[in-house]
Amino acid sequence: MKPFPLMSLVLPLLLLLVPLASNAETNLGDIEFLCLDVESLQYLGVEQSFEMITIEHMGVDRSVFIYVPESASGSNTSEPLPMVVDIHGMGVCPSLQMAMSGWLDLATVNGFAYVAPLGITDPAVSFDSCWSLPGEMPVPLEDEDITSQTPECCCTLEQDFSSYADYQGLQSDVFLRKTIETLTKPDALGGTVTVDPKRVLVAGHSNGGVAAFAMAALHSDVVSGIAVHAGKLTTAFADDYKPIPVYMIHGEKDGDFRYGETVTSTYAFDAQEHIMEYIADKNGCAPGVVTEELKEEEGYVKKRTNCTNNADVTLLMLAKGGHIPYKGAEVYYSDLWGAKETVADTTLMACQSLFGDECAEASSRGSGSVASRTFLRHGVGSVAVLLMVMLL
């Protein structure tokens, strides 16, 4: 049952907190504290116990949460584990991502290692937590005989996102690669369990999805597949790219990263179906698209199959889905008119497509976590959300 009466009482307080959450210095400082405070996870309904490590990147110690289910860490476990790297979006942090994405629940049930890194929280770089990925990928504009290009997304000091921070000084994809390489070493998890470097799935939401795309484009040698919820491809694929399977989930009512192309005076994001075709061609998939209607709600699943390395490319479109297309996620404040709560367990569908029988059991979560029923990212911010949830 959804907590509408209680939400109606708390919402006025949340609105009072908006100015605080929008202030760059206060917001980012609190994000770093709250996201690194493991006790704060209980307020978001996260019951699992985590280890936190730091990985040095460009002179800064960056934080990473690690979780290994008890079922996978027993003395009788000898097989290396699959690993999911779950990347949060802009203005969010690992704790919120854990609570809403469903990947943590699937890791618990199926015995995967689960990793949640913290993005950039430097107020001199961005007004909100973020990841910085390469841009300058050509985007042919549909209605004009010209070509734009993608930005170096998504850290920025500009509230209107008119420009982004220089990627060269940040390189979030390199930090994520270091994280994967560190955790796939034989002794990384204390020697009791190990991670199979050939079964590393990178998942992400929004800006985290931009990061997941970049990991496929530039670091396919350490990634076995990616799952992207509401993200855009901004990074051109490297010449040495090795085809890996890609699963994209996007709501047609997404008001932040539109399903179609987004064009500004200085940059553009390509349409999801164009992104699918670009990657499918890189993966050597057979011509033609296989389309199936979605059973749980209005929408469809499009696939390009018979690809090199069995690296199929899938696009799941939710006709009424918004910017948070996870199961149980309510309408986001920037979603387009007509958006509805996501019913389909899109995370489970991606997991089963990318991990096969190793993701045979459904998650135990219900209609969505506390975090997925809150207002996330721009205009409200993580601090306001965390404080609100603590009051519930």
Tab-separated table of C-alpha atoms in Angstrom:
chain	number	residue	atom	x	y	z
A	1	MET	CA	0.000	0.000	0.000
A	2	LYS	CA	1.353	3.405	-0.961
A	3	PRO	CA	1.914	5.899	1.875
A	4	PHE	CA	-0.116	8.766	0.427
A	5	PRO	CA	-1.460	10.157	3.734
A	6	LEU	CA	1.978	10.240	5.320
A	7	MET	CA	3.536	11.621	2.164
A	8	SER	CA	1.011	14.464	2.212
A	9	LEU	CA	2.184	15.387	5.694
A	10	VAL	CA	5.867	15.197	4.871
A	11	LEU	CA	5.759	16.890	1.466
A	12	PRO	CA	5.508	20.456	2.860
A	13	LEU	CA	8.649	19.814	4.904
A	14	LEU	CA	10.343	18.404	1.802
A	15	LEU	CA	9.522	21.576	-0.102
A	16	LEU	CA	11.074	23.631	2.680
A	17	LEU	CA	14.223	21.570	2.268
A	18	VAL	CA	14.487	22.223	-1.490
A	19	PRO	CA	16.625	25.387	-1.130
A	20	LEU	CA	19.034	23.481	1.096
A	21	ALA	CA	19.192	20.561	-1.345
A	22	SER	CA	19.796	22.883	-4.276
A	23	ASN	CA	22.781	24.593	-2.645
A	24	ALA	CA	25.899	23.051	-4.164
A	25	GLU	CA	28.245	23.188	-1.182
A	26	THR	CA	25.763	22.005	1.441
A	27	ASN	CA	24.152	19.422	-0.811
A	28	LEU	CA	27.357	17.754	-1.948
A	29	GLY	CA	28.920	17.781	1.497
A	30	ASP	CA	25.848	16.126	2.981
A	31	ILE	CA	25.645	13.669	0.107
A	32	GLU	CA	29.199	12.537	0.779
A	33	PHE	CA	28.526	12.144	4.510
A	34	LEU	CA	25.147	10.438	4.260
A	35	CYS	CA	26.105	8.169	1.383
A	36	LEU	CA	29.194	6.949	3.180
A	37	ASP	CA	27.370	6.438	6.485
A	38	VAL	CA	26.374	2.775	6.301
A	39	GLU	CA	23.812	3.295	9.083
A	40	SER	CA	21.860	5.643	6.812
A	41	LEU	CA	21.018	2.663	4.599
A	42	GLN	CA	18.458	1.393	7.110
A	43	TYR	CA	16.347	4.482	6.544
A	44	LEU	CA	16.001	3.476	2.904
A	45	GLY	CA	14.962	-0.083	3.686
A	46	VAL	CA	18.348	-1.580	2.782
A	47	GLU	CA	18.934	-4.481	5.175
A	48	GLN	CA	22.107	-5.988	3.728
A	49	SER	CA	25.504	-5.417	5.342
A	50	PHE	CA	28.184	-3.751	3.254
A	51	GLU	CA	31.924	-3.344	3.229
A	52	MET	CA	33.245	-0.004	2.030
A	53	ILE	CA	36.628	0.402	0.363
A	54	THR	CA	38.408	3.321	-1.274
A	55	ILE	CA	40.106	3.318	-4.660
A	56	GLU	CA	42.506	6.097	-5.619
A	57	HIS	CA	41.673	7.920	-8.826
A	58	MET	CA	43.414	11.052	-10.071
A	59	GLY	CA	44.739	11.844	-6.604
A	60	VAL	CA	41.407	11.351	-4.811
A	61	ASP	CA	40.295	8.377	-2.696
A	62	ARG	CA	36.929	7.301	-4.125
A	63	SER	CA	34.442	5.191	-2.176
A	64	VAL	CA	32.855	1.894	-3.233
A	65	PHE	CA	30.244	-0.235	-1.412
A	66	ILE	CA	30.611	-4.021	-1.717
A	67	TYR	CA	28.081	-6.703	-0.790
A	68	VAL	CA	28.485	-10.480	-0.991
A	69	PRO	CA	25.388	-12.516	-0.029
A	70	GLU	CA	25.756	-15.107	2.723
A	71	SER	CA	24.627	-17.759	0.267
A	72	ALA	CA	27.680	-16.993	-1.861
A	73	SER	CA	30.238	-16.553	0.919
A	74	GLY	CA	29.918	-19.899	2.697
A	75	SER	CA	32.803	-22.317	3.060
A	76	ASN	CA	31.300	-24.586	0.402
A	77	THR	CA	31.460	-21.887	-2.278
A	78	SER	CA	34.175	-22.569	-4.826
A	79	GLU	CA	32.871	-21.170	-8.105
A	80	PRO	CA	33.757	-17.532	-8.888
A	81	LEU	CA	30.753	-15.241	-8.578
A	82	PRO	CA	29.103	-13.012	-11.153
A	83	MET	CA	29.305	-9.333	-10.196
A	84	VAL	CA	26.929	-6.418	-10.780
A	85	VAL	CA	28.254	-2.844	-10.695
A	86	ASP	CA	25.224	-0.618	-10.044
A	87	ILE	CA	25.876	3.051	-10.949
A	88	HIS	CA	23.670	5.779	-9.498
A	89	GLY	CA	22.404	8.795	-11.401
A	90	MET	CA	23.138	12.488	-11.001
A	91	GLY	CA	22.163	13.934	-7.628
A	92	VAL	CA	21.768	10.453	-6.180
A	93	CYS	CA	24.178	8.212	-4.295
A	94	PRO	CA	24.772	4.476	-3.774
A	95	SER	CA	22.280	4.105	-0.909
A	96	LEU	CA	19.392	5.450	-2.970
A	97	GLN	CA	20.409	3.367	-5.975
A	98	MET	CA	20.540	0.222	-3.827
A	99	ALA	CA	17.028	0.887	-2.573
A	100	MET	CA	15.350	1.530	-5.914
A	101	SER	CA	17.103	-0.362	-8.719
A	102	GLY	CA	16.376	-3.970	-7.706
A	103	TRP	CA	19.906	-5.167	-8.507
A	104	LEU	CA	20.772	-5.547	-4.815
A	105	ASP	CA	17.722	-7.766	-4.248
A	106	LEU	CA	18.600	-9.906	-7.256
A	107	ALA	CA	22.195	-10.232	-6.044
A	108	THR	CA	20.935	-11.388	-2.647
A	109	VAL	CA	18.574	-13.998	-4.080
A	110	ASN	CA	20.883	-15.284	-6.817
A	111	GLY	CA	24.269	-15.091	-5.099
A	112	PHE	CA	25.953	-12.295	-7.077
A	113	ALA	CA	28.552	-9.907	-5.766
A	114	TYR	CA	27.063	-6.398	-5.748
A	115	VAL	CA	29.102	-3.209	-6.083
A	116	ALA	CA	27.869	0.392	-5.760
A	117	PRO	CA	30.481	3.119	-6.369
A	118	LEU	CA	30.024	6.761	-5.353
A	119	GLY	CA	30.276	9.373	-8.085
A	120	ILE	CA	32.037	12.742	-8.061
A	121	THR	CA	30.992	14.932	-5.112
A	122	ASP	CA	33.311	17.910	-5.583
A	123	PRO	CA	31.279	21.173	-5.456
A	124	ALA	CA	33.953	22.841	-7.586
A	125	VAL	CA	33.048	20.422	-10.400
A	126	SER	CA	29.268	20.027	-10.209
A	127	PHE	CA	26.263	21.296	-8.263
A	128	ASP	CA	25.197	17.682	-7.695
A	129	SER	CA	26.845	14.263	-7.497
A	130	CYS	CA	27.730	13.052	-10.990
A	131	TRP	CA	29.812	11.002	-13.408
A	132	SER	CA	31.866	12.562	-16.223
A	133	LEU	CA	32.022	10.629	-19.501
A	134	PRO	CA	33.418	11.358	-22.973
A	135	GLY	CA	31.282	13.159	-25.536
A	136	GLU	CA	31.744	14.522	-29.055
A	137	MET	CA	29.897	11.603	-30.631
A	138	PRO	CA	28.149	12.743	-33.861
A	139	VAL	CA	24.346	12.977	-33.737
A	140	PRO	CA	22.647	13.436	-37.156
A	141	LEU	CA	19.570	15.585	-36.590
A	142	GLU	CA	16.348	14.105	-37.941
A	143	ASP	CA	14.658	17.295	-39.108
A	144	GLU	CA	17.742	19.107	-40.343
A	145	ASP	CA	20.509	18.291	-42.773
A	146	ILE	CA	23.193	18.889	-40.135
A	147	THR	CA	25.009	16.954	-37.443
A	148	SER	CA	25.374	17.916	-33.781
A	149	GLN	CA	27.383	16.071	-31.144
A	150	THR	CA	26.953	14.681	-27.634
A	151	PRO	CA	28.298	16.564	-24.592
A	152	GLU	CA	30.879	15.366	-22.070
A	153	CYS	CA	28.083	14.360	-19.743
A	154	CYS	CA	27.097	14.932	-16.982
A	155	CYS	CA	28.970	16.979	-14.323
A	156	THR	CA	28.084	20.669	-14.437
A	157	LEU	CA	27.885	23.886	-12.439
A	158	GLU	CA	25.122	25.164	-14.713
A	159	GLN	CA	21.587	24.611	-13.400
A	160	ASP	CA	20.255	24.739	-16.972
A	161	PHE	CA	22.811	22.171	-18.194
A	162	SER	CA	23.981	24.534	-20.899
A	163	SER	CA	27.553	23.234	-20.531
A	164	TYR	CA	29.417	20.417	-18.814
A	165	ALA	CA	32.713	19.959	-16.984
A	166	ASP	CA	35.844	18.981	-18.917
A	167	TYR	CA	36.048	15.181	-19.064
A	168	GLN	CA	39.852	15.030	-19.200
A	169	GLY	CA	40.245	16.087	-15.579
A	170	LEU	CA	37.657	13.612	-14.253
A	171	GLN	CA	37.447	10.424	-16.393
A	172	SER	CA	34.766	8.542	-14.475
A	173	ASP	CA	34.969	5.540	-16.795
A	174	VAL	CA	38.626	5.049	-15.839
A	175	PHE	CA	37.655	5.039	-12.142
A	176	LEU	CA	34.963	2.439	-12.854
A	177	ARG	CA	37.488	0.324	-14.734
A	178	LYS	CA	39.856	0.515	-11.739
A	179	THR	CA	36.974	-0.615	-9.522
A	180	ILE	CA	36.308	-3.663	-11.681
A	181	GLU	CA	39.989	-4.567	-11.997
A	182	THR	CA	40.463	-4.225	-8.234
A	183	LEU	CA	37.491	-6.419	-7.313
A	184	THR	CA	38.213	-9.162	-9.846
A	185	LYS	CA	41.637	-9.864	-8.333
A	186	PRO	CA	41.796	-13.292	-6.612
A	187	ASP	CA	42.188	-11.865	-3.081
A	188	ALA	CA	39.931	-8.832	-3.468
A	189	LEU	CA	37.089	-10.207	-1.321
A	190	GLY	CA	39.232	-11.665	1.417
A	191	GLY	CA	40.031	-14.908	-0.322
A	192	THR	CA	36.783	-16.684	0.675
A	193	VAL	CA	35.094	-15.880	-2.623
A	194	THR	CA	36.278	-14.525	-5.936
A	195	VAL	CA	34.621	-12.709	-8.815
A	196	ASP	CA	34.590	-14.161	-12.305
A	197	PRO	CA	36.131	-11.451	-14.530
A	198	LYS	CA	34.179	-12.879	-17.475
A	199	ARG	CA	30.823	-12.243	-15.768
A	200	VAL	CA	30.853	-8.572	-14.816
A	201	LEU	CA	27.613	-6.752	-15.546
A	202	VAL	CA	27.562	-2.951	-15.420
A	203	ALA	CA	24.162	-1.377	-14.759
A	204	GLY	CA	23.231	2.263	-14.385
A	205	HIS	CA	20.412	4.772	-14.163
A	206	SER	CA	20.320	8.136	-15.974
A	207	ASN	CA	23.845	9.624	-15.652
A	208	GLY	CA	24.825	6.176	-14.364
A	209	GLY	CA	23.412	4.754	-17.580
A	210	VAL	CA	25.605	7.168	-19.544
A	211	ALA	CA	28.493	5.673	-17.573
A	212	ALA	CA	27.391	2.107	-18.348
A	213	PHE	CA	27.286	2.920	-22.063
A	214	ALA	CA	30.792	4.407	-21.813
A	215	MET	CA	32.066	1.253	-20.113
A	216	ALA	CA	30.786	-0.812	-23.043
A	217	ALA	CA	32.184	1.625	-25.595
A	218	LEU	CA	35.679	1.958	-24.121
A	219	HIS	CA	36.207	-0.941	-21.697
A	220	SER	CA	34.492	-3.968	-23.209
A	221	ASP	CA	37.508	-6.089	-22.244
A	222	VAL	CA	36.472	-5.918	-18.551
A	223	VAL	CA	32.666	-5.863	-18.988
A	224	SER	CA	30.512	-8.823	-20.052
A	225	GLY	CA	27.286	-6.864	-20.583
A	226	ILE	CA	25.435	-3.683	-19.645
A	227	ALA	CA	21.902	-2.784	-18.518
A	228	VAL	CA	20.890	0.859	-18.916
A	229	HIS	CA	17.804	2.388	-17.305
A	230	ALA	CA	16.973	5.839	-18.747
A	231	GLY	CA	20.483	6.581	-19.990
A	232	LYS	CA	21.941	8.046	-23.182
A	233	LEU	CA	24.963	7.025	-25.228
A	234	THR	CA	27.451	9.900	-25.455
A	235	THR	CA	30.663	7.961	-26.113
A	236	ALA	CA	31.699	6.599	-29.508
A	237	PHE	CA	32.772	2.949	-29.481
A	238	ALA	CA	36.520	2.300	-29.540
A	239	ASP	CA	38.214	0.640	-32.509
A	240	ASP	CA	39.130	-2.347	-30.303
A	241	TYR	CA	35.568	-2.773	-28.988
A	242	LYS	CA	34.605	-6.384	-28.338
A	243	PRO	CA	30.864	-6.982	-28.855
A	244	ILE	CA	28.981	-7.471	-25.566
A	245	PRO	CA	25.214	-7.774	-24.989
A	246	VAL	CA	23.338	-4.551	-24.233
A	247	TYR	CA	19.916	-4.202	-22.583
A	248	MET	CA	18.296	-0.747	-22.672
A	249	ILE	CA	15.177	0.261	-20.713
A	250	HIS	CA	13.520	3.607	-21.410
A	251	GLY	CA	10.187	5.280	-20.744
A	252	GLU	CA	8.493	7.110	-23.596
A	253	LYS	CA	7.303	9.711	-21.047
A	254	ASP	CA	10.811	10.418	-19.755
A	255	GLY	CA	11.106	14.198	-19.460
A	256	ASP	CA	14.834	14.295	-18.646
A	257	PHE	CA	16.436	12.006	-21.218
A	258	ARG	CA	13.761	11.967	-23.924
A	259	TYR	CA	13.030	8.738	-25.764
A	260	GLY	CA	13.580	10.596	-29.019
A	261	GLU	CA	16.450	12.921	-29.778
A	262	THR	CA	17.148	15.991	-27.637
A	263	VAL	CA	18.703	19.011	-29.330
A	264	THR	CA	20.109	22.188	-27.768
A	265	SER	CA	22.084	25.023	-29.294
A	266	THR	CA	25.386	23.388	-28.336
A	267	TYR	CA	24.831	19.619	-28.152
A	268	ALA	CA	22.384	16.765	-28.731
A	269	PHE	CA	21.426	13.334	-27.380
A	270	ASP	CA	20.398	10.740	-29.949
A	271	ALA	CA	17.077	8.864	-29.931
A	272	GLN	CA	16.997	5.488	-28.149
A	273	GLU	CA	16.125	3.541	-31.288
A	274	HIS	CA	19.052	5.135	-33.131
A	275	ILE	CA	21.336	4.191	-30.221
A	276	MET	CA	20.073	0.624	-30.421
A	277	GLU	CA	20.791	0.457	-34.156
A	278	TYR	CA	24.271	1.968	-33.711
A	279	ILE	CA	25.255	-0.620	-31.100
A	280	ALA	CA	23.644	-3.507	-32.994
A	281	ASP	CA	25.687	-2.616	-36.062
A	282	LYS	CA	28.838	-2.491	-33.907
A	283	ASN	CA	27.888	-5.932	-32.562
A	284	GLY	CA	27.544	-7.383	-36.059
A	285	CYS	CA	23.884	-8.296	-35.516
A	286	ALA	CA	21.744	-9.622	-38.329
A	287	PRO	CA	19.583	-7.066	-40.169
A	288	GLY	CA	16.017	-6.646	-39.044
A	289	VAL	CA	14.395	-6.051	-35.678
A	290	VAL	CA	12.377	-8.599	-33.710
A	291	THR	CA	9.550	-6.857	-31.837
A	292	GLU	CA	7.425	-8.322	-29.032
A	293	GLU	CA	4.673	-6.648	-27.050
A	294	LEU	CA	5.322	-6.207	-23.357
A	295	LYS	CA	2.959	-8.389	-21.300
A	296	GLU	CA	2.905	-6.522	-17.971
A	297	GLU	CA	2.084	-3.059	-19.303
A	298	GLU	CA	1.851	-1.020	-22.485
A	299	GLY	CA	5.132	-1.130	-24.371
A	300	TYR	CA	7.357	-3.402	-26.408
A	301	VAL	CA	10.714	-5.174	-26.517
A	302	LYS	CA	12.818	-4.721	-29.660
A	303	LYS	CA	15.796	-6.963	-30.355
A	304	ARG	CA	18.634	-7.278	-32.851
A	305	THR	CA	19.882	-10.858	-32.707
A	306	ASN	CA	22.388	-13.283	-34.282
A	307	CYS	CA	25.219	-10.985	-33.242
A	308	THR	CA	28.954	-11.533	-32.836
A	309	ASN	CA	29.724	-13.229	-29.476
A	310	ASN	CA	25.952	-13.699	-28.994
A	311	ALA	CA	25.930	-10.020	-28.073
A	312	ASP	CA	22.259	-9.281	-28.711
A	313	VAL	CA	20.994	-5.713	-28.337
A	314	THR	CA	17.620	-5.184	-26.666
A	315	LEU	CA	15.476	-2.085	-26.203
A	316	LEU	CA	12.565	-2.274	-23.758
A	317	MET	CA	10.215	0.698	-24.237
A	318	LEU	CA	7.598	1.547	-21.614
A	319	ALA	CA	4.843	3.569	-23.290
A	320	LYS	CA	3.810	5.208	-19.992
A	321	GLY	CA	7.194	4.943	-18.301
A	322	GLY	CA	9.063	7.974	-16.995
A	323	HIS	CA	12.619	8.766	-15.961
A	324	ILE	CA	12.785	6.096	-13.253
A	325	PRO	CA	11.647	2.955	-15.129
A	326	TYR	CA	12.183	0.555	-12.224
A	327	LYS	CA	9.361	-1.603	-10.873
A	328	GLY	CA	7.188	0.408	-8.485
A	329	ALA	CA	8.720	3.765	-9.343
A	330	GLU	CA	6.090	6.476	-9.329
A	331	VAL	CA	5.870	9.396	-11.719
A	332	TYR	CA	8.909	11.675	-11.551
A	333	TYR	CA	8.411	15.433	-11.311
A	334	SER	CA	9.841	16.098	-14.811
A	335	ASP	CA	8.036	13.242	-16.578
A	336	LEU	CA	5.775	14.029	-19.497
A	337	TRP	CA	1.978	14.091	-19.244
A	338	GLY	CA	0.465	10.624	-19.070
A	339	ALA	CA	3.390	8.938	-17.285
A	340	LYS	CA	2.457	6.115	-14.922
A	341	GLU	CA	4.141	3.925	-12.334
A	342	THR	CA	6.268	1.136	-13.797
A	343	VAL	CA	4.644	-2.284	-13.354
A	344	ALA	CA	7.086	-4.568	-15.174
A	345	ASP	CA	10.156	-5.770	-13.277
A	346	THR	CA	12.534	-4.308	-15.846
A	347	THR	CA	15.607	-5.100	-13.747
A	348	LEU	CA	14.728	-8.781	-13.558
A	349	MET	CA	14.096	-8.847	-17.319
A	350	ALA	CA	17.513	-7.328	-17.972
A	351	CYS	CA	19.177	-9.701	-15.514
A	352	GLN	CA	17.626	-12.781	-17.092
A	353	SER	CA	18.581	-11.596	-20.563
A	354	LEU	CA	22.200	-10.895	-19.630
A	355	PHE	CA	22.885	-13.589	-16.988
A	356	GLY	CA	20.499	-16.286	-18.215
A	357	ASP	CA	19.907	-19.158	-15.791
A	358	GLU	CA	22.076	-17.481	-13.159
A	359	CYS	CA	19.252	-14.987	-12.705
A	360	ALA	CA	16.423	-17.498	-12.678
A	361	GLU	CA	14.852	-16.431	-9.383
A	362	ALA	CA	12.723	-13.344	-9.126
A	363	SER	CA	13.526	-10.603	-6.638
A	364	SER	CA	11.565	-10.621	-3.381
A	365	ARG	CA	10.827	-6.909	-3.490
A	366	GLY	CA	7.254	-5.753	-3.800
A	367	SER	CA	5.889	-2.700	-5.548
A	368	GLY	CA	9.001	-0.617	-5.073
A	369	SER	CA	11.194	0.661	-2.260
A	370	VAL	CA	10.934	3.850	-0.286
A	371	ALA	CA	13.517	5.515	-2.503
A	372	SER	CA	11.607	4.684	-5.678
A	373	ARG	CA	8.548	6.440	-4.270
A	374	THR	CA	10.351	9.720	-3.666
A	375	PHE	CA	11.319	12.693	-5.795
A	376	LEU	CA	14.885	12.188	-6.937
A	377	ARG	CA	17.582	14.316	-8.548
A	378	HIS	CA	17.171	17.859	-9.923
A	379	GLY	CA	15.201	20.368	-7.859
A	380	VAL	CA	14.963	18.233	-4.736
A	381	GLY	CA	18.293	16.497	-4.292
A	382	SER	CA	19.545	13.546	-2.280
A	383	VAL	CA	19.781	15.313	1.055
A	384	ALA	CA	16.113	16.288	1.096
A	385	VAL	CA	15.132	12.769	0.064
A	386	LEU	CA	17.259	11.163	2.758
A	387	LEU	CA	15.966	13.505	5.443
A	388	MET	CA	12.390	12.899	4.340
A	389	VAL	CA	12.849	9.144	4.384
A	390	MET	CA	14.337	9.315	7.875
A	391	LEU	CA	11.079	10.937	9.001
A	392	LEU	CA	8.848	8.249	7.525
